[in-house]
Amino acid sequence: MKRFFFFLAVIAGVLFQSNSVLGQQLDRAHTLKIYNWSDYIDEDLLEEFEQWYEEHTGEPVKVIYQLFDINEVMLAKIEKGHSDYDLTCPSDYIIERMLRNGLLLPINKDFGDTPNYIGNVSPFMVEKIGKIDAPGKNPNDYAVGYMWGTSGFLYNKAFVTEEDLSSWSALWNPKFEGKILMKDAPRDVYSPLLIYANYDKIQSGEVDIEQLMFDMSDESLATVEELINRSKPNIYGWEADFGKEIMTQNKAWFNLTWSGDAEWAIREAERVGVNLAYTIPEEGSNYWFDGWVIPKYAVNTKAASYFINYMCRSESAIRNMDVIGYVSAVATPEVLEHMQEQSIENGDTQERDMTYFFGEGAENVILNKVMYPDKETFDRLALMHDSGDRTQALLEMWSRVKGDNLNPVILGIIAAVVILIAIIVISRKSKDKKRKSKNGKNTKKK
Ligand code: N2P
């Protein structure tokens, strides 16, 4: 009889196990795991997508939405952790790295009867994605543009003028001691400073700004390290995504940041009477884009590609832009009309030629300059590229300048303290246990 129950228990266990595995598989097949930047979407669209997807495919889907703040953190999860995200949204140079390392799947753009909205993406963005350098692969088969922008200074007009920030050298101007917020993103600091350091050569034609973005030689790293070190007395703090809030609170005077965060902060600050603005130093800077990609370890590639399609609808693009302050890669007449209306409402009056992004019909439009830079501004900017096996050297430099590299002696002391605490906790627990069992015996005796 005992044996019978034992077998019953084993069979029940196996069934329970396989059911849960099966359950998980079923669940996973109807789950869309998205890994995106924080503050980078109108979150209501996630639930609405679930409904839209079911209407268009007849299949249910549940969106799981997780966040990152730094490209490199996202990359490590997929590259080293093989995480099964169905969709993520890296920046240009990380898409390049993922593509070169075989970490991306091609995006299926056949949606049957459902309209293909991916064609709403500006040809300008398609051309920029085409600049991703991955031999033998067409980057546009693997990535669809989501948002784009520039890197520059968000500043508080009460303390700083645009003139003050006309050069990257503002970073080590002694009058800004303890007042600068730096983006905690190694590439986004390294690249503009490399442009600054090579400005004369770029001007004379000796160095090509686009080619410079591939340079991560020891010499260039040392040059930028010295520049960042020089700016250290001025640094109020390093921020991955909270700089925009700090700037609206009047705490720092300027912030090396992305145009979209700047736009969000300018809007928010206005509400509380803080006057913020955004500028790009004259030496030049980076432009960047983030694109949807399907990582190699994805499970629900169908829902992933439908989600990309959904994001490219004019309505999604407009709603996302209104919530986050970044600029969508979508360039339909509806988007142009909405953005123009909004800019006029906010008091913009200057007509500009934005055909480079919106195409014909956008010769004389009124658009927010932080979000949509002029063509002349754009021509001073360059796209970052993957630094391949030099990435480690960059990260080491970053760790040195930020001072978060602990030396072995300190590490040894920390390890010793942790071991000591563990010993104290364990010995206390075992004493407690002995005391309890002694008390238990005494109670029984009574
Ligand atoms: C949004 C971050 C945008 C990333 N919080 C810009 N590449």
Coordinates of C-alpha atoms and ligand atoms in Angstrom, one line a residue:
M1 CA 0.0 0.0 0.0
K2 CA 2.8 2.4 1.0
R3 CA 4.4 1.7 -2.4
F4 CA 1.2 2.5 -4.2
F5 CA 0.9 5.9 -2.5
F6 CA 4.5 6.6 -3.2
F7 CA 4.0 6.0 -7.0
L8 CA 0.8 8.1 -6.8
A9 CA 2.7 10.9 -5.3
V10 CA 5.5 10.7 -7.9
I11 CA 3.0 10.6 -10.8
A12 CA 1.1 13.6 -9.3
G13 CA 4.4 15.4 -8.9
V14 CA 5.3 14.8 -12.5
L15 CA 1.9 15.9 -13.7
F16 CA 1.9 19.0 -11.6
Q17 CA 5.4 19.8 -12.8
S18 CA 4.6 19.3 -16.5
N19 CA 1.3 21.1 -16.1
S20 CA 3.1 24.1 -14.7
V21 CA 5.8 23.9 -17.4
L22 CA 3.0 23.5 -20.0
G23 CA 1.1 26.3 -18.3
Q24 CA 4.1 28.5 -18.5
Q25 CA 4.7 27.7 -22.2
L26 CA 1.1 28.4 -23.0
D27 CA 1.3 31.6 -21.1
R28 CA 4.6 32.6 -22.7
A29 CA 3.1 32.0 -26.2
H30 CA 0.5 34.6 -25.4
T31 CA 2.8 37.0 -23.6
L32 CA 4.8 39.9 -25.1
K33 CA 7.8 40.7 -23.0
I34 CA 9.0 44.3 -23.8
Y35 CA 12.2 45.8 -22.3
N36 CA 12.2 49.6 -22.9
W37 CA 13.7 52.8 -21.5
S38 CA 12.0 54.3 -18.5
D39 CA 9.6 57.2 -19.3
Y40 CA 9.6 56.3 -22.9
I41 CA 6.0 55.5 -23.9
D42 CA 2.3 56.4 -23.2
E43 CA 1.7 53.4 -21.0
D44 CA -2.0 53.3 -21.8
L45 CA -1.0 52.1 -25.2
L46 CA 0.2 48.8 -23.7
E47 CA -3.2 47.7 -22.7
E48 CA -4.8 49.1 -25.8
F49 CA -2.4 47.1 -27.8
E50 CA -3.6 43.9 -26.2
Q51 CA -7.1 44.6 -27.4
W52 CA -5.9 45.7 -30.9
Y53 CA -3.8 42.6 -31.3
E54 CA -6.7 40.3 -30.5
E55 CA -8.9 42.2 -32.9
H56 CA -6.4 41.9 -35.7
T57 CA -5.0 38.4 -35.1
G58 CA -7.8 36.6 -33.1
E59 CA -5.1 35.7 -30.5
P60 CA -4.9 37.0 -27.0
V61 CA -1.7 38.6 -25.7
K62 CA -0.6 39.9 -22.3
V63 CA 2.1 42.6 -22.3
I64 CA 4.9 42.4 -19.7
Y65 CA 6.7 45.7 -19.7
Q66 CA 10.1 46.2 -18.0
L67 CA 12.4 49.2 -17.8
F68 CA 16.1 50.1 -18.1
D69 CA 17.9 53.4 -17.9
I70 CA 21.2 52.6 -19.6
N71 CA 21.8 50.9 -22.9
E72 CA 24.7 48.8 -21.4
V73 CA 22.5 47.3 -18.7
M74 CA 19.9 46.2 -21.3
L75 CA 22.6 44.8 -23.5
A76 CA 24.2 42.8 -20.7
K77 CA 20.8 41.2 -19.9
I78 CA 20.5 39.9 -23.4
E79 CA 24.1 39.4 -24.4
K80 CA 25.2 37.7 -21.2
G81 CA 21.9 36.7 -19.5
H82 CA 20.2 35.5 -22.7
S83 CA 16.9 37.0 -21.3
D84 CA 13.9 36.1 -23.4
Y85 CA 12.6 39.6 -24.1
D86 CA 10.6 39.7 -27.3
L87 CA 11.3 43.4 -27.9
T88 CA 13.7 46.0 -26.8
C89 CA 14.7 49.5 -27.9
P90 CA 18.5 50.1 -28.0
S91 CA 20.3 53.2 -29.3
D92 CA 22.1 53.2 -32.7
Y93 CA 25.5 52.0 -31.6
I94 CA 24.0 49.2 -29.5
I95 CA 21.8 48.0 -32.4
E96 CA 25.1 47.9 -34.3
R97 CA 26.7 45.8 -31.7
M98 CA 23.8 43.4 -31.4
L99 CA 23.6 43.1 -35.2
R100 CA 27.3 42.4 -35.5
N101 CA 27.2 39.8 -32.8
G102 CA 24.2 38.0 -34.2
L103 CA 21.9 39.0 -31.3
L104 CA 18.9 40.2 -33.5
L105 CA 16.2 38.5 -35.5
P106 CA 14.9 40.0 -38.7
I107 CA 11.5 41.7 -38.3
N108 CA 8.6 40.1 -40.2
K109 CA 6.8 43.0 -41.8
D110 CA 4.0 41.0 -43.3
F111 CA 0.8 41.8 -41.3
G112 CA -1.7 40.2 -43.6
D113 CA -4.9 42.3 -43.7
T114 CA -3.6 44.6 -41.0
P115 CA -2.2 47.8 -42.5
N116 CA 1.5 48.1 -42.5
Y117 CA 2.3 51.3 -40.5
I118 CA 6.0 50.8 -40.6
G119 CA 6.0 52.8 -43.8
N120 CA 5.1 55.9 -41.7
V121 CA 8.7 56.1 -40.5
S122 CA 10.5 59.0 -42.1
P123 CA 12.9 58.1 -45.0
F124 CA 15.4 60.3 -43.1
M125 CA 15.2 57.8 -40.2
V126 CA 15.5 54.8 -42.6
E127 CA 18.6 56.4 -44.0
K128 CA 20.1 56.9 -40.5
I129 CA 19.4 53.3 -39.6
G130 CA 21.1 52.3 -42.8
K131 CA 24.3 53.9 -41.3
I132 CA 24.5 51.1 -38.8
D133 CA 27.7 49.3 -39.8
A134 CA 27.1 45.5 -39.8
P135 CA 28.7 43.8 -42.8
G136 CA 26.4 41.6 -44.8
K137 CA 23.3 42.7 -43.1
N138 CA 20.7 45.4 -43.9
P139 CA 20.1 47.1 -40.6
N140 CA 16.6 48.2 -41.7
D141 CA 15.6 44.5 -41.8
Y142 CA 16.4 44.3 -38.0
A143 CA 15.4 47.7 -36.6
V144 CA 12.6 50.1 -36.9
G145 CA 13.1 53.7 -35.7
Y146 CA 11.2 54.7 -32.6
M147 CA 12.5 58.1 -31.2
W148 CA 15.4 60.3 -32.2
G149 CA 17.1 63.4 -30.9
T150 CA 20.3 65.1 -30.0
S151 CA 22.7 65.5 -27.0
G152 CA 23.3 68.9 -25.5
F153 CA 22.8 71.1 -22.4
L154 CA 19.5 71.6 -20.6
Y155 CA 20.1 74.8 -18.6
N156 CA 18.4 77.0 -16.1
K157 CA 18.1 80.5 -17.5
A158 CA 18.1 82.0 -14.0
F159 CA 21.8 81.1 -13.6
V160 CA 23.2 80.4 -17.1
T161 CA 23.1 82.0 -20.5
E162 CA 23.1 80.3 -23.9
E163 CA 26.4 82.1 -24.5
D164 CA 27.9 80.4 -21.4
L165 CA 27.2 77.0 -23.0
S166 CA 28.3 77.8 -26.5
S167 CA 31.3 75.5 -26.0
W168 CA 31.8 72.1 -24.2
S169 CA 34.5 73.9 -22.2
A170 CA 31.7 75.2 -20.0
L171 CA 32.1 71.8 -18.3
W172 CA 35.3 73.0 -16.6
N173 CA 34.5 76.7 -16.3
P174 CA 35.2 77.5 -12.6
K175 CA 32.0 79.6 -12.3
F176 CA 29.9 76.4 -12.5
E177 CA 31.5 74.7 -9.5
G178 CA 29.2 72.0 -8.2
K179 CA 26.4 73.0 -10.5
I180 CA 26.5 70.5 -13.4
L181 CA 24.6 67.3 -13.8
M182 CA 26.3 64.7 -16.0
K183 CA 24.6 62.0 -17.9
D184 CA 25.7 58.7 -16.4
A185 CA 26.1 57.1 -19.9
P186 CA 29.7 56.6 -21.0
R187 CA 29.2 56.9 -24.7
D188 CA 27.0 60.0 -24.4
V189 CA 29.8 61.8 -22.6
Y190 CA 32.8 60.4 -24.4
S191 CA 31.6 61.2 -27.9
P192 CA 30.8 64.9 -27.6
L193 CA 34.0 65.5 -25.7
L194 CA 35.9 63.7 -28.4
I195 CA 34.3 66.0 -30.9
Y196 CA 35.3 69.0 -28.8
A197 CA 38.9 67.7 -28.5
N198 CA 39.1 67.3 -32.3
Y199 CA 37.2 70.5 -33.2
D200 CA 40.1 72.2 -35.0
K201 CA 40.9 69.2 -37.0
I202 CA 37.2 68.7 -38.0
Q203 CA 37.1 72.4 -39.1
S204 CA 40.2 72.1 -41.2
G205 CA 39.0 68.9 -42.8
E206 CA 41.8 66.8 -41.3
V207 CA 39.3 64.7 -39.3
D208 CA 35.9 63.5 -40.5
I209 CA 33.4 63.8 -37.7
E210 CA 31.5 60.6 -38.8
Q211 CA 34.7 58.6 -38.8
L212 CA 35.7 60.0 -35.5
M213 CA 32.8 58.3 -33.9
F214 CA 34.5 54.9 -34.5
D215 CA 37.6 56.1 -32.6
M216 CA 38.3 54.6 -29.2
S217 CA 42.0 54.5 -29.2
D218 CA 44.0 54.7 -26.0
E219 CA 45.1 58.2 -26.9
S220 CA 41.5 59.4 -27.4
L221 CA 40.3 57.7 -24.2
A222 CA 43.1 59.4 -22.3
T223 CA 42.2 62.8 -23.8
V224 CA 38.6 62.5 -22.8
E225 CA 39.5 61.1 -19.4
E226 CA 41.6 64.2 -18.8
L227 CA 38.7 66.5 -19.8
I228 CA 36.2 64.7 -17.6
N229 CA 38.6 64.8 -14.7
R230 CA 39.0 68.6 -15.2
S231 CA 35.3 69.0 -15.0
K232 CA 34.9 67.0 -11.7
P233 CA 34.9 70.0 -9.3
N234 CA 31.9 71.3 -11.3
I235 CA 29.9 68.0 -11.1
Y236 CA 26.8 68.1 -8.9
G237 CA 26.0 64.5 -9.7
W238 CA 25.7 61.7 -12.3
E239 CA 22.2 60.8 -13.4
A240 CA 20.8 58.1 -15.7
D241 CA 17.3 59.3 -15.9
F242 CA 16.4 61.6 -13.1
G243 CA 18.2 64.7 -14.2
K244 CA 15.1 66.2 -15.7
E245 CA 13.4 66.2 -12.3
I246 CA 16.4 67.7 -10.6
M247 CA 16.6 70.4 -13.2
T248 CA 12.9 71.3 -12.7
Q249 CA 13.7 71.7 -8.9
N250 CA 16.3 74.4 -9.5
K251 CA 19.1 72.2 -7.9
A252 CA 21.6 72.1 -10.7
W253 CA 22.3 74.8 -13.2
F254 CA 22.8 72.7 -16.3
N255 CA 22.6 69.1 -17.4
L256 CA 24.4 67.2 -20.2
T257 CA 21.4 65.3 -21.5
W258 CA 19.2 64.2 -24.4
S259 CA 16.9 66.6 -26.2
G260 CA 13.7 64.6 -25.3
D261 CA 14.4 64.7 -21.6
A262 CA 15.2 68.4 -22.0
E263 CA 11.9 69.0 -23.7
W264 CA 10.0 67.1 -21.0
A265 CA 11.8 69.2 -18.3
I266 CA 11.2 72.5 -20.1
R267 CA 7.4 71.7 -20.2
E268 CA 7.3 70.6 -16.5
A269 CA 9.5 73.4 -15.2
E270 CA 7.2 76.0 -16.9
R271 CA 4.3 74.8 -14.7
V272 CA 6.3 75.6 -11.6
G273 CA 7.8 78.9 -12.8
V274 CA 11.3 77.6 -13.6
N275 CA 12.7 78.7 -16.9
L276 CA 14.7 76.0 -18.6
A277 CA 16.1 75.9 -22.2
Y278 CA 18.3 73.6 -24.3
T279 CA 21.3 74.3 -26.5
I280 CA 24.0 72.4 -28.4
P281 CA 27.5 73.7 -28.1
E282 CA 29.0 75.1 -31.3
E283 CA 31.7 72.4 -31.7
G284 CA 29.0 69.8 -32.4
S285 CA 27.6 66.8 -30.7
N286 CA 25.8 63.6 -31.3
Y287 CA 22.5 62.9 -32.8
W288 CA 21.0 59.5 -31.8
F289 CA 18.0 57.3 -32.4
D290 CA 16.5 54.4 -30.6
G291 CA 14.9 51.6 -32.6
W292 CA 12.7 48.6 -31.9
V293 CA 14.6 45.3 -32.3
I294 CA 13.7 41.6 -31.7
P295 CA 16.5 39.9 -29.7
K296 CA 17.7 36.4 -30.6
Y297 CA 16.2 34.8 -27.5
A298 CA 12.7 36.2 -28.1
V299 CA 9.7 33.8 -27.9
N300 CA 6.7 35.7 -29.2
T301 CA 8.2 37.3 -32.4
K302 CA 4.7 37.6 -34.0
A303 CA 3.3 39.9 -31.2
A304 CA 6.7 41.7 -31.2
S305 CA 6.4 42.7 -34.9
Y306 CA 2.8 43.6 -34.5
F307 CA 3.7 45.8 -31.6
I308 CA 6.3 47.6 -33.7
N309 CA 3.6 48.1 -36.4
Y310 CA 1.2 49.5 -33.7
M311 CA 3.8 52.0 -32.5
C312 CA 4.2 53.3 -36.0
R313 CA 0.5 54.4 -36.3
S314 CA 0.3 58.2 -36.3
E315 CA -1.9 58.1 -33.2
S316 CA 0.6 56.1 -31.2
A317 CA 3.4 58.4 -32.3
I318 CA 1.5 61.5 -31.3
R319 CA 0.4 60.1 -27.9
N320 CA 3.9 59.0 -27.1
M321 CA 5.4 62.3 -28.0
D322 CA 2.8 64.2 -25.9
V323 CA 3.7 62.1 -22.9
I324 CA 7.4 61.8 -23.0
G325 CA 8.8 64.8 -24.9
Y326 CA 10.9 62.8 -27.3
V327 CA 10.4 62.9 -31.1
S328 CA 8.9 60.0 -32.9
A329 CA 10.5 58.6 -36.1
V330 CA 7.0 58.7 -37.6
A331 CA 6.7 61.6 -40.1
T332 CA 3.1 61.5 -41.4
P333 CA 1.1 64.6 -42.2
E334 CA -1.0 64.0 -39.1
V335 CA 2.1 64.1 -36.9
L336 CA 3.3 67.2 -38.6
E337 CA -0.1 68.9 -38.2
H338 CA -0.3 68.0 -34.5
M339 CA 3.2 69.1 -33.7
Q340 CA 2.8 72.3 -35.6
E341 CA -0.4 73.1 -33.7
Q342 CA 1.3 72.4 -30.4
S343 CA 4.3 74.6 -31.2
I344 CA 2.0 77.5 -32.2
E345 CA 0.0 77.1 -29.0
N346 CA 3.3 77.3 -27.1
G347 CA 4.2 80.6 -28.7
D348 CA 6.6 79.5 -31.5
T349 CA 6.4 81.7 -34.5
Q350 CA 9.4 81.1 -36.7
E351 CA 8.8 79.2 -39.9
R352 CA 11.5 76.8 -40.8
D353 CA 12.3 74.2 -43.5
M354 CA 11.9 70.7 -42.1
T355 CA 11.7 68.8 -45.3
Y356 CA 14.8 66.8 -44.3
F357 CA 12.5 65.0 -41.8
F358 CA 8.9 65.5 -43.0
G359 CA 9.6 65.6 -46.8
E360 CA 7.7 67.7 -49.3
G361 CA 5.2 70.1 -47.8
A362 CA 7.3 71.0 -44.8
E363 CA 9.2 73.9 -46.4
N364 CA 7.7 76.5 -44.1
V365 CA 6.6 75.0 -40.9
I366 CA 6.5 76.1 -37.3
L367 CA 8.0 73.4 -35.1
N368 CA 9.6 73.3 -31.7
K369 CA 13.4 73.7 -32.1
V370 CA 14.5 71.5 -29.2
M371 CA 12.5 68.6 -30.7
Y372 CA 13.1 69.3 -34.4
P373 CA 16.6 70.9 -34.9
D374 CA 17.4 72.8 -38.0
K375 CA 19.2 71.1 -40.8
E376 CA 22.2 73.3 -40.2
T377 CA 22.3 72.3 -36.5
F378 CA 21.9 68.7 -37.5
D379 CA 24.9 68.9 -39.9
R380 CA 27.2 69.6 -36.9
L381 CA 26.2 66.3 -35.3
A382 CA 27.4 62.7 -35.7
L383 CA 26.1 59.2 -35.0
M384 CA 27.9 57.0 -32.4
H385 CA 29.2 53.6 -33.4
D386 CA 29.9 50.4 -31.6
S387 CA 33.3 50.3 -30.0
G388 CA 33.6 46.5 -30.3
D389 CA 36.3 45.1 -28.0
R390 CA 37.4 48.6 -27.0
T391 CA 34.1 48.9 -25.0
Q392 CA 35.9 47.4 -21.9
A393 CA 38.6 50.1 -22.1
L394 CA 35.9 52.8 -22.2
L395 CA 34.1 51.3 -19.2
E396 CA 37.3 51.1 -17.3
M397 CA 38.0 54.8 -18.0
W398 CA 34.4 55.6 -17.0
S399 CA 34.8 53.7 -13.8
R400 CA 38.1 55.5 -13.0
V401 CA 36.7 59.0 -13.6
K402 CA 33.5 58.4 -11.7
G403 CA 35.5 57.0 -8.9
D404 CA 33.4 53.9 -8.5
N405 CA 36.4 51.6 -8.9
L406 CA 37.3 50.1 -5.5
N407 CA 40.8 49.1 -5.0
P408 CA 41.6 45.6 -3.8
V409 CA 42.4 46.7 -0.2
I410 CA 39.0 48.3 0.2
L411 CA 37.4 45.3 -1.4
G412 CA 39.3 43.1 1.1
I413 CA 38.1 45.1 4.1
I414 CA 34.4 45.0 2.8
A415 CA 34.6 41.2 2.4
A416 CA 36.0 40.9 5.9
V417 CA 33.2 43.0 7.4
V418 CA 30.6 41.0 5.5
I419 CA 32.1 37.7 6.7
L420 CA 32.2 39.0 10.3
I421 CA 28.5 40.1 10.2
A422 CA 27.5 36.7 8.7
I423 CA 29.4 34.9 11.6
I424 CA 27.7 37.1 14.2
V425 CA 24.2 36.5 12.7
I426 CA 24.7 32.7 12.4
S427 CA 26.0 32.3 15.9
R428 CA 23.2 34.4 17.3
K429 CA 20.6 32.3 15.4
S430 CA 22.1 29.1 16.7
K431 CA 22.2 30.4 20.3
D432 CA 18.5 31.4 19.9
K433 CA 17.7 28.0 18.6
K434 CA 19.4 26.3 21.6
R435 CA 17.7 28.6 24.0
K436 CA 14.3 27.8 22.4
S437 CA 14.8 24.1 22.5
K438 CA 15.9 24.3 26.1
N439 CA 12.8 26.3 27.0
G440 CA 10.7 23.8 25.1
K441 CA 12.1 20.9 27.1
N442 CA 11.6 22.8 30.4
T443 CA 8.0 23.5 29.5
K444 CA 7.3 19.8 28.7
K445 CA 8.9 18.8 32.0
K446 CA 6.4 21.0 33.8
Ligands
N2P1 C1 14.2 58.0 -21.9 C2 15.6 57.7 -22.4 C3 15.8 58.0 -23.8 C4 17.0 57.5 -24.3 N1 14.1 58.0 -20.5 C5 17.6 58.3 -25.4 N2 18.5 57.5 -26.1

